[in-house]
CSV table of C-alpha atoms and ligand atoms in Angstrom, one decimal:
chain,number,residue,atom,x,y,z
A,1,MET,CA,141.5,152.7,117.2
A,2,ALA,CA,141.3,154.3,114.4
A,3,ASN,CA,144.2,155.7,112.7
A,4,PRO,CA,145.3,159.3,113.5
A,5,SER,CA,144.2,161.7,110.7
A,6,LEU,CA,146.3,164.1,108.4
A,7,LEU,CA,145.0,166.1,106.2
A,8,ILE,CA,147.2,167.0,102.7
A,9,LEU,CA,146.8,170.1,101.2
A,10,ALA,CA,149.0,170.1,98.4
A,11,GLY,CA,148.3,173.3,97.1
A,12,ASP,CA,150.3,175.0,94.0
A,13,GLY,CA,153.3,174.8,91.5
A,14,ILE,CA,155.4,172.4,93.0
A,15,GLY,CA,153.2,171.8,95.8
A,16,PRO,CA,151.7,168.5,94.5
A,17,GLU,CA,154.8,167.4,93.1
A,18,VAL,CA,156.7,167.5,96.1
A,19,MET,CA,153.7,166.2,98.0
A,20,ALA,CA,154.0,162.9,96.0
A,21,GLU,CA,157.1,161.9,97.5
A,22,VAL,CA,155.9,162.8,100.9
A,23,LYS,CA,152.6,160.3,99.7
A,24,ARG,CA,155.5,157.9,98.6
A,25,ILE,CA,157.1,157.6,102.5
A,26,ILE,CA,153.6,157.7,103.9
A,27,GLY,CA,153.2,154.4,102.3
A,28,TRP,CA,156.1,153.4,103.1
A,29,MET,CA,155.7,153.5,106.8
A,30,GLY,CA,152.4,152.0,106.5
A,31,ALA,CA,153.7,149.2,104.7
A,32,LYS,CA,157.4,148.6,106.0
A,33,ARG,CA,156.6,149.7,109.9
A,34,GLY,CA,152.9,149.1,110.0
A,35,ILE,CA,152.2,153.0,111.1
A,36,HIS,CA,148.9,153.9,109.4
A,37,PHE,CA,147.3,157.3,109.2
A,38,ASP,CA,143.8,158.3,107.9
A,39,VAL,CA,144.9,160.5,105.2
A,40,SER,CA,142.4,163.3,103.1
A,41,GLU,CA,143.6,165.7,101.1
A,42,ASP,CA,141.5,168.9,100.1
A,43,LEU,CA,142.3,172.1,97.9
A,44,VAL,CA,144.3,175.4,99.3
A,45,GLY,CA,145.5,178.4,97.6
A,46,GLY,CA,145.1,178.8,93.9
A,47,ALA,CA,144.0,175.3,93.1
A,48,ALA,CA,140.7,175.9,95.9
A,49,TYR,CA,140.5,178.9,94.2
A,50,ASP,CA,140.0,177.8,91.1
A,51,VAL,CA,137.2,175.2,92.2
A,52,HIS,CA,135.4,177.5,94.4
A,53,GLY,CA,136.1,181.1,94.6
A,54,VAL,CA,137.8,181.2,97.6
A,55,PRO,CA,141.6,179.7,98.9
A,56,LEU,CA,140.3,178.1,101.1
A,57,SER,CA,136.4,176.9,101.7
A,58,ASP,CA,135.0,176.2,105.0
A,59,ALA,CA,134.7,172.8,104.7
A,60,THR,CA,138.3,172.4,104.3
A,61,MET,CA,138.9,174.7,107.2
A,62,ALA,CA,136.3,172.5,109.2
A,63,LYS,CA,138.5,169.0,108.1
A,64,ALA,CA,141.7,171.5,109.2
A,65,GLN,CA,140.7,172.3,112.6
A,66,ALA,CA,139.7,168.5,113.3
A,67,ALA,CA,142.6,166.6,111.9
A,68,PHE,CA,145.3,165.4,113.8
A,69,ALA,CA,148.0,167.5,111.7
A,70,VAL,CA,147.6,169.2,108.7
A,71,LEU,CA,150.3,168.8,106.0
A,72,LEU,CA,150.6,171.6,103.6
A,73,GLY,CA,152.6,172.0,99.9
A,74,ALA,CA,152.6,175.5,98.8
A,75,VAL,CA,150.6,178.1,97.4
A,76,GLY,CA,150.5,180.8,95.3
A,77,GLY,CA,151.8,182.0,91.7
A,78,PRO,CA,151.7,184.2,88.6
A,79,LYS,CA,148.0,183.1,87.3
A,80,TYR,CA,146.4,184.7,90.7
A,81,ASP,CA,148.9,187.6,91.2
A,82,LYS,CA,146.2,189.9,90.3
A,83,LEU,CA,143.3,188.7,92.3
A,84,ASP,CA,141.6,190.7,94.9
A,85,PHE,CA,143.7,190.3,98.1
A,86,SER,CA,141.1,189.0,99.7
A,87,VAL,CA,140.6,185.9,97.5
A,88,LYS,CA,145.1,185.6,96.6
A,89,PRO,CA,146.0,182.2,97.3
A,90,GLU,CA,147.9,183.4,100.4
A,91,ARG,CA,144.8,184.2,102.6
A,92,GLY,CA,144.0,180.6,102.4
A,93,LEU,CA,147.2,179.6,104.3
A,94,LEU,CA,147.1,183.0,106.5
A,95,ARG,CA,143.1,181.8,107.6
A,96,LEU,CA,144.5,178.6,108.2
A,97,ARG,CA,147.0,180.1,111.0
A,98,LYS,CA,145.0,182.6,112.5
A,99,GLU,CA,141.5,180.5,112.7
A,100,MET,CA,144.3,177.2,114.2
A,101,ASP,CA,145.7,180.2,116.4
A,102,LEU,CA,149.2,178.9,115.2
A,103,PHE,CA,150.8,180.6,117.7
A,104,SER,CA,154.1,179.1,117.8
A,105,ASN,CA,156.4,178.7,114.5
A,106,LEU,CA,159.1,176.2,114.6
A,107,ARG,CA,161.6,177.3,112.0
A,108,PRO,CA,164.5,174.1,112.7
A,109,ALA,CA,167.9,175.3,110.7
A,110,GLN,CA,169.6,172.7,110.4
A,111,CYS,CA,173.3,172.1,108.3
A,112,PHE,CA,173.9,168.1,106.7
A,113,ASP,CA,177.8,167.8,106.7
A,114,ALA,CA,177.7,167.2,103.0
A,115,LEU,CA,175.7,170.6,101.7
A,116,ALA,CA,178.7,172.6,104.7
A,117,ASP,CA,180.0,174.0,101.3
A,118,PHE,CA,176.9,175.4,100.6
A,119,SER,CA,176.4,177.9,103.0
A,120,SER,CA,177.6,181.3,102.4
A,121,LEU,CA,179.5,180.9,105.9
A,122,LYS,CA,182.8,178.7,106.4
A,123,ARG,CA,182.4,175.0,106.9
A,124,ASP,CA,183.4,174.8,110.5
A,125,VAL,CA,181.0,177.6,111.4
A,126,VAL,CA,177.6,175.9,110.4
A,127,ALA,CA,178.7,171.9,109.5
A,128,GLY,CA,176.5,169.8,111.8
A,129,LEU,CA,174.4,173.2,113.1
A,130,ASP,CA,171.1,171.9,114.4
A,131,ILE,CA,169.3,174.7,116.0
A,132,VAL,CA,165.5,175.5,116.1
A,133,ILE,CA,163.8,179.0,115.9
A,134,VAL,CA,160.6,179.2,118.1
A,135,ARG,CA,158.7,182.0,116.6
A,136,GLU,CA,155.8,183.9,118.3
A,137,LEU,CA,153.3,184.0,115.2
A,138,THR,CA,150.1,185.5,116.3
A,139,SER,CA,150.6,188.8,117.9
A,140,GLY,CA,153.9,191.3,118.6
A,141,VAL,CA,154.0,194.4,115.9
A,142,TYR,CA,152.4,193.2,112.8
A,143,PHE,CA,148.9,192.7,115.1
A,144,GLY,CA,148.9,195.3,117.4
A,145,GLU,CA,146.2,198.3,117.4
A,146,PRO,CA,146.7,201.2,116.5
A,147,ARG,CA,148.2,201.0,113.7
A,148,GLY,CA,147.9,202.8,109.9
A,149,ILE,CA,149.2,206.0,108.5
A,150,PHE,CA,148.0,209.3,109.9
A,151,LYS,CA,148.3,213.0,109.2
A,152,GLU,CA,150.3,215.0,112.0
A,153,GLY,CA,150.9,218.4,111.0
A,154,ASN,CA,152.2,218.9,107.9
A,155,GLU,CA,153.0,215.3,107.2
A,156,ARG,CA,152.3,211.8,107.4
A,157,VAL,CA,153.5,209.6,110.4
A,158,GLY,CA,153.1,205.6,109.9
A,159,ILE,CA,152.5,203.9,113.2
A,160,ASN,CA,152.6,200.4,114.5
A,161,THR,CA,152.4,198.6,117.6
A,162,GLN,CA,154.4,196.2,120.1
A,163,ARG,CA,152.1,195.1,122.0
A,164,TYR,CA,152.6,191.4,124.0
A,165,THR,CA,150.4,189.9,127.2
A,166,GLU,CA,151.5,188.0,129.4
A,167,SER,CA,150.0,185.1,127.9
A,168,GLU,CA,150.8,185.2,124.6
A,169,ILE,CA,154.7,185.4,125.6
A,170,ALA,CA,154.0,182.4,128.3
A,171,ARG,CA,152.4,180.2,126.0
A,172,VAL,CA,155.0,180.3,123.7
A,173,ALA,CA,157.8,180.4,126.2
A,174,LYS,CA,155.9,177.3,127.0
A,175,SER,CA,156.7,175.7,124.1
A,176,ALA,CA,160.3,176.3,123.5
A,177,PHE,CA,160.7,175.0,126.8
A,178,GLU,CA,158.9,171.7,125.8
A,179,LEU,CA,160.6,171.7,122.6
A,180,ALA,CA,164.4,172.0,124.3
A,181,ARG,CA,163.0,169.0,126.3
A,182,LYS,CA,163.0,166.7,123.2
A,183,ARG,CA,166.5,168.5,122.1
A,184,GLY,CA,169.5,169.9,124.0
A,185,ASN,CA,167.5,171.3,126.5
A,186,LYS,CA,168.6,175.0,126.4
A,187,VAL,CA,166.6,177.8,125.5
A,188,CYS,CA,168.3,181.3,124.5
A,189,SER,CA,165.6,184.2,124.4
A,190,MET,CA,165.8,186.9,122.5
A,191,GLU,CA,164.5,190.1,122.7
A,192,LYS,CA,165.4,194.1,123.2
A,193,ALA,CA,165.0,194.9,127.1
A,194,ASN,CA,166.9,197.7,126.7
A,195,VAL,CA,165.0,199.7,124.5
A,196,MET,CA,161.5,198.3,124.2
A,197,GLU,CA,158.9,197.6,127.4
A,198,SER,CA,157.5,195.3,125.7
A,199,GLY,CA,161.0,193.2,126.1
A,200,ILE,CA,161.2,193.8,129.5
A,201,LEU,CA,157.8,192.3,129.6
A,202,TRP,CA,158.9,189.4,127.5
A,203,ARG,CA,162.2,188.9,129.7
A,204,ASP,CA,160.2,189.1,132.3
A,205,VAL,CA,157.4,186.1,131.9
A,206,VAL,CA,160.2,183.8,129.6
A,207,GLN,CA,162.0,183.7,133.1
A,208,GLU,CA,159.3,183.3,135.2
A,209,VAL,CA,157.4,180.3,133.4
A,210,HIS,CA,161.3,178.7,133.6
A,211,ASP,CA,161.3,178.7,137.2
A,212,ARG,CA,157.9,177.5,137.7
A,213,ASP,CA,157.9,175.0,134.9
A,214,TYR,CA,161.2,174.2,133.5
A,215,PRO,CA,164.2,174.7,136.0
A,216,ASP,CA,165.8,171.2,134.5
A,217,VAL,CA,166.0,173.5,131.1
A,218,GLU,CA,168.9,176.0,130.8
A,219,LEU,CA,167.9,179.4,130.0
A,220,SER,CA,169.7,182.5,128.9
A,221,HIS,CA,168.6,185.7,127.9
A,222,MET,CA,170.2,188.0,124.9
A,223,TYR,CA,169.4,191.0,123.0
A,224,ALA,CA,168.1,190.5,119.5
A,225,ASP,CA,170.5,193.0,117.4
A,226,ASN,CA,173.3,190.7,119.2
A,227,GLY,CA,171.6,187.5,118.3
A,228,ALA,CA,171.8,188.2,114.8
A,229,MET,CA,175.4,188.8,115.2
A,230,GLN,CA,175.8,185.3,117.0
A,231,LEU,CA,173.6,183.5,115.0
A,232,VAL,CA,176.5,184.3,111.8
A,233,ARG,CA,179.3,183.7,114.2
A,234,TRP,CA,179.4,181.1,116.2
A,235,PRO,CA,175.3,179.3,115.6
A,236,LYS,CA,176.2,176.1,116.9
A,237,GLN,CA,176.1,177.8,120.4
A,238,PHE,CA,172.4,177.3,120.2
A,239,ASP,CA,169.9,174.8,120.7
A,240,VAL,CA,166.8,176.5,120.6
A,241,ILE,CA,166.1,180.2,120.2
A,242,VAL,CA,162.5,181.8,121.5
A,243,THR,CA,161.5,185.1,120.1
A,244,ASP,CA,158.6,188.0,119.2
A,245,ASN,CA,157.1,187.8,115.7
A,246,LEU,CA,159.2,190.5,114.6
A,247,PHE,CA,163.0,189.5,115.5
A,248,GLY,CA,161.5,185.7,114.6
A,249,ASP,CA,160.7,186.7,111.1
A,250,VAL,CA,164.3,188.2,110.4
A,251,LEU,CA,166.1,185.7,112.4
A,252,SER,CA,164.6,182.8,111.1
A,253,ASP,CA,165.5,183.7,107.5
A,254,CYS,CA,168.7,184.6,108.8
A,255,ALA,CA,169.4,181.2,110.0
A,256,ALA,CA,167.5,179.8,107.0
A,257,MET,CA,170.4,180.8,104.8
A,258,LEU,CA,173.5,178.9,107.1
A,259,THR,CA,171.8,175.8,105.8
A,260,GLY,CA,172.4,176.7,101.4
A,261,SER,CA,169.1,175.6,100.2
A,262,LEU,CA,165.3,176.7,100.6
A,263,GLY,CA,164.6,173.8,99.3
A,264,MET,CA,166.0,171.7,102.5
A,265,LEU,CA,163.9,174.1,105.2
A,266,PRO,CA,160.7,172.3,107.1
A,267,SER,CA,158.7,174.4,109.4
A,268,ALA,CA,155.8,173.8,111.9
A,269,SER,CA,153.0,175.9,113.6
A,270,LEU,CA,151.5,174.7,116.8
A,271,GLY,CA,148.9,175.5,118.2
A,272,ALA,CA,146.9,175.1,122.0
A,273,PRO,CA,146.7,171.4,123.0
A,274,MET,CA,143.2,169.6,121.4
A,275,ALA,CA,141.2,166.9,123.0
A,276,ASN,CA,143.9,164.5,122.1
A,277,GLY,CA,146.5,166.8,124.2
A,278,ARG,CA,148.4,166.7,120.9
A,279,PRO,CA,148.4,170.9,119.8
A,280,LYS,CA,146.7,171.7,116.6
A,281,ALA,CA,149.5,171.8,113.9
A,282,LEU,CA,150.5,172.6,110.3
A,283,TYR,CA,153.1,171.5,108.8
A,284,GLU,CA,154.7,172.9,105.5
A,285,PRO,CA,158.2,173.9,104.1
A,286,VAL,CA,159.7,177.4,104.0
A,287,HIS,CA,159.7,177.9,100.2
A,288,GLY,CA,156.7,179.0,98.1
A,289,SER,CA,155.1,177.8,94.8
A,290,ALA,CA,158.3,178.0,92.7
A,291,PRO,CA,156.5,178.6,89.5
A,292,ASP,CA,159.9,178.9,87.7
A,293,ILE,CA,160.5,175.1,88.3
A,294,ALA,CA,156.9,173.9,88.5
A,295,GLY,CA,156.5,171.4,86.0
A,296,THR,CA,160.0,170.6,85.4
A,297,GLY,CA,160.7,167.3,87.5
A,298,ARG,CA,163.6,170.0,89.2
A,299,ALA,CA,161.9,170.8,92.4
A,300,ASN,CA,163.5,169.5,95.7
A,301,PRO,CA,161.4,167.7,98.0
A,302,ILE,CA,163.2,167.3,100.9
A,303,ALA,CA,161.9,170.3,102.8
A,304,CYS,CA,158.1,169.0,102.3
A,305,ILE,CA,159.7,165.6,103.6
A,306,LEU,CA,161.4,167.0,106.6
A,307,SER,CA,158.5,168.9,107.4
A,308,PHE,CA,156.4,165.3,107.3
A,309,ALA,CA,159.4,164.4,109.8
A,310,MET,CA,157.9,167.3,112.3
A,311,ALA,CA,154.4,166.0,111.9
A,312,LEU,CA,155.8,162.5,113.0
A,313,ARG,CA,157.6,163.8,116.0
A,314,TYR,CA,155.1,166.8,117.1
A,315,SER,CA,151.8,165.4,116.1
A,316,PHE,CA,152.4,161.5,115.9
A,317,ASP,CA,154.5,160.8,118.8
A,318,GLN,CA,157.2,159.1,116.4
A,319,GLY,CA,159.9,160.7,116.9
A,320,ASP,CA,162.4,157.6,115.9
A,321,GLU,CA,160.7,157.5,112.6
A,322,ALA,CA,161.5,161.0,112.2
A,323,THR,CA,165.2,160.5,113.0
A,324,ARG,CA,164.9,157.5,110.5
A,325,ILE,CA,164.4,160.2,107.6
A,326,GLU,CA,166.4,162.7,108.3
A,327,LYS,CA,169.1,160.2,108.7
A,328,ALA,CA,167.7,158.7,105.4
A,329,VAL,CA,168.0,162.1,104.0
A,330,GLU,CA,171.8,162.7,105.4
A,331,LYS,CA,173.2,159.6,103.8
A,332,VAL,CA,170.9,160.6,100.9
A,333,LEU,CA,173.1,163.6,100.6
A,334,ALA,CA,176.2,162.1,101.5
A,335,ASP,CA,176.2,159.6,99.1
A,336,GLY,CA,176.4,162.5,96.2
A,337,VAL,CA,172.5,162.3,95.0
A,338,ARG,CA,171.3,166.1,94.6
A,339,THR,CA,168.5,168.0,92.6
A,340,ALA,CA,169.4,171.4,91.0
A,341,ASP,CA,169.0,173.1,93.7
A,342,LEU,CA,171.9,171.5,95.5
A,343,MET,CA,174.2,172.0,92.9
A,344,GLY,CA,176.9,174.7,91.2
A,345,PRO,CA,176.5,174.6,87.6
A,346,GLN,CA,179.7,172.7,87.0
A,347,ASP,CA,178.4,169.7,89.4
A,348,GLY,CA,177.1,167.2,87.0
A,349,THR,CA,173.4,166.0,86.1
A,350,PRO,CA,170.9,166.3,89.1
A,351,VAL,CA,168.2,164.6,90.0
A,352,THR,CA,164.5,164.6,89.7
A,353,THR,CA,162.2,165.0,92.2
A,354,THR,CA,161.2,161.7,91.8
A,355,GLN,CA,164.3,160.4,92.0
A,356,MET,CA,165.0,162.2,95.2
A,357,GLY,CA,162.2,160.3,96.1
A,358,ASP,CA,163.4,157.3,95.1
A,359,ALA,CA,167.2,157.6,97.0
A,360,VAL,CA,165.1,158.6,100.1
A,361,LEU,CA,162.8,155.5,100.2
A,362,ALA,CA,166.0,153.7,99.0
A,363,ALA,CA,167.8,154.7,102.2
A,364,LEU,CA,165.3,154.5,104.4
A,365,ASP,CA,165.1,150.6,103.2
A,366,ALA,CA,168.2,150.3,104.1
A,367,SER,CA,167.7,151.3,107.5
A,368,LEU,CA,165.7,148.8,108.6
B,401,LIG,P1,159.9,180.2,96.4
B,401,LIG,O1,159.8,180.0,97.5
B,401,LIG,O2,158.9,180.1,95.6
B,401,LIG,O3,160.8,180.2,95.5
B,401,LIG,C1,162.1,181.0,95.2
B,401,LIG,C2,163.7,180.6,94.2
B,401,LIG,O4,163.9,179.3,95.2
B,401,LIG,C3,163.1,179.9,93.0
B,401,LIG,O5,164.3,180.4,92.7
B,401,LIG,C4,162.6,178.8,93.3
B,401,LIG,O6,162.8,177.9,92.0
B,401,LIG,C5,163.1,177.8,94.3
B,401,LIG,N1,163.3,177.2,95.2
B,401,LIG,C6,161.6,177.1,95.7
B,401,LIG,N2,161.6,175.7,96.5
B,401,LIG,C7,162.3,175.0,95.9
B,401,LIG,C8,162.5,173.8,95.9
B,401,LIG,N3,161.7,173.1,96.6
B,401,LIG,N4,163.6,173.3,94.9
B,401,LIG,C9,164.1,173.7,94.4
B,401,LIG,N5,164.1,175.0,94.4
B,401,LIG,C10,163.4,175.5,94.9
B,401,LIG,O7,159.6,182.1,96.6
B,401,LIG,P2,159.2,183.1,95.5
B,401,LIG,O8,159.5,183.1,94.2
B,401,LIG,O9,159.5,184.4,96.1
B,401,LIG,O10,157.2,182.8,95.4
B,401,LIG,C11,156.5,182.2,94.5
B,401,LIG,C12,155.3,182.1,94.9
B,401,LIG,O11,155.2,181.4,96.1
B,401,LIG,C13,154.6,183.3,95.1
B,401,LIG,O12,153.1,183.4,94.4
B,401,LIG,C14,154.5,183.6,96.4
B,401,LIG,O13,153.6,184.3,97.1
B,401,LIG,C15,154.1,182.1,97.1
B,401,LIG,N6,155.1,181.9,98.5
B,401,LIG,C16,154.1,180.6,98.7
B,401,LIG,C17,154.8,180.4,100.4
B,401,LIG,C18,154.4,179.6,100.9
B,401,LIG,O14,153.2,178.7,100.5
B,401,LIG,N7,154.1,179.2,102.4
B,401,LIG,C19,155.9,181.0,100.8
B,401,LIG,C20,156.5,182.0,99.8
B,401,LIG,C21,156.0,182.2,98.5
């Protein structure tokens, strides 16, 4: 049988630098674990604009639609800041998300013990934290109509519309319950059913999906404002949080800071199942192209490496190998290996991007 396909879009800035370390790990999986992928590489963002005049060509889009999974580095940079909005690097990423209909955005917030002192919260609140926020990504107030700035009497009025259909809520709820079954089997759904009709519908539909198809998963409901408070009070009470586009945007950034550094945060965006039964999927670090450090060897590759681990788990049915990578990262951090973003000014000499990759590979070797 052919190997599953993996499309790599390294992008701009530190994207190619962190992706280089992931490619070494992909090579390691083939050589040491006999897990092979049909890897192809293409351009996205500014890199694609430089060659094709658009941030994502139709041919690349078609490849992404056909791939088992897409792994993206980062897009953007000052060189492209003055471009027309329609061809800005970020439009390439938005096109991927939109045309692949990636409605379920998974943002894990995992705090490795060795980095607990990096969080702005107390060590015992965050050490060992492992939660995932599932954010609805393709509907809600960012897309609802009517929207715009209108004239009303003597003044202007800004309007956005929070709109969710039952099926949009049901599919993201399902994705959260499926995820919970692979983890701690607990889902907390967050909305504002106390003041929003869309919140009442959200709560009803999540409960219906649960009762019909996932009665084995523990489900609770929480108002999103209380959820924000609980996230910083005692985040370990959660396993999977499912919420809408707007609340998810805010809550996932809040959860991200529990873990310390942007350089550590992976993400997955999943769509409907393909013919092979796996969801359409795009994996990417949460961070951007970090133009301030691009080309200096200071980028932390861990967020991108952990994004590949997510691909192994959710697209390639290789959960054990995903755990192997996560444990290797944990060991490297416990051994005190640090890129600059994980150090204070007095903490000694940081390792480079490549040296961090070396350390993870050595830890993978040691795991055999
Ligand atoms: P950024 O995430 O690129 O950088 C924010 C800060 O975090 C910078 O100081 C950077 O050096 C640091 N940082 C980020 N990733 C790091 C890593 N792996 N290792 C060490 N340090 C890291 O966000 P920004 O500066 O707001 O945006 C820069 C460019 O990236 C912009 O063009 C923006 O549009 C784009 N962007 C792209 C994405 C994406 O591709 N998904 C996401 C956010 C921003």
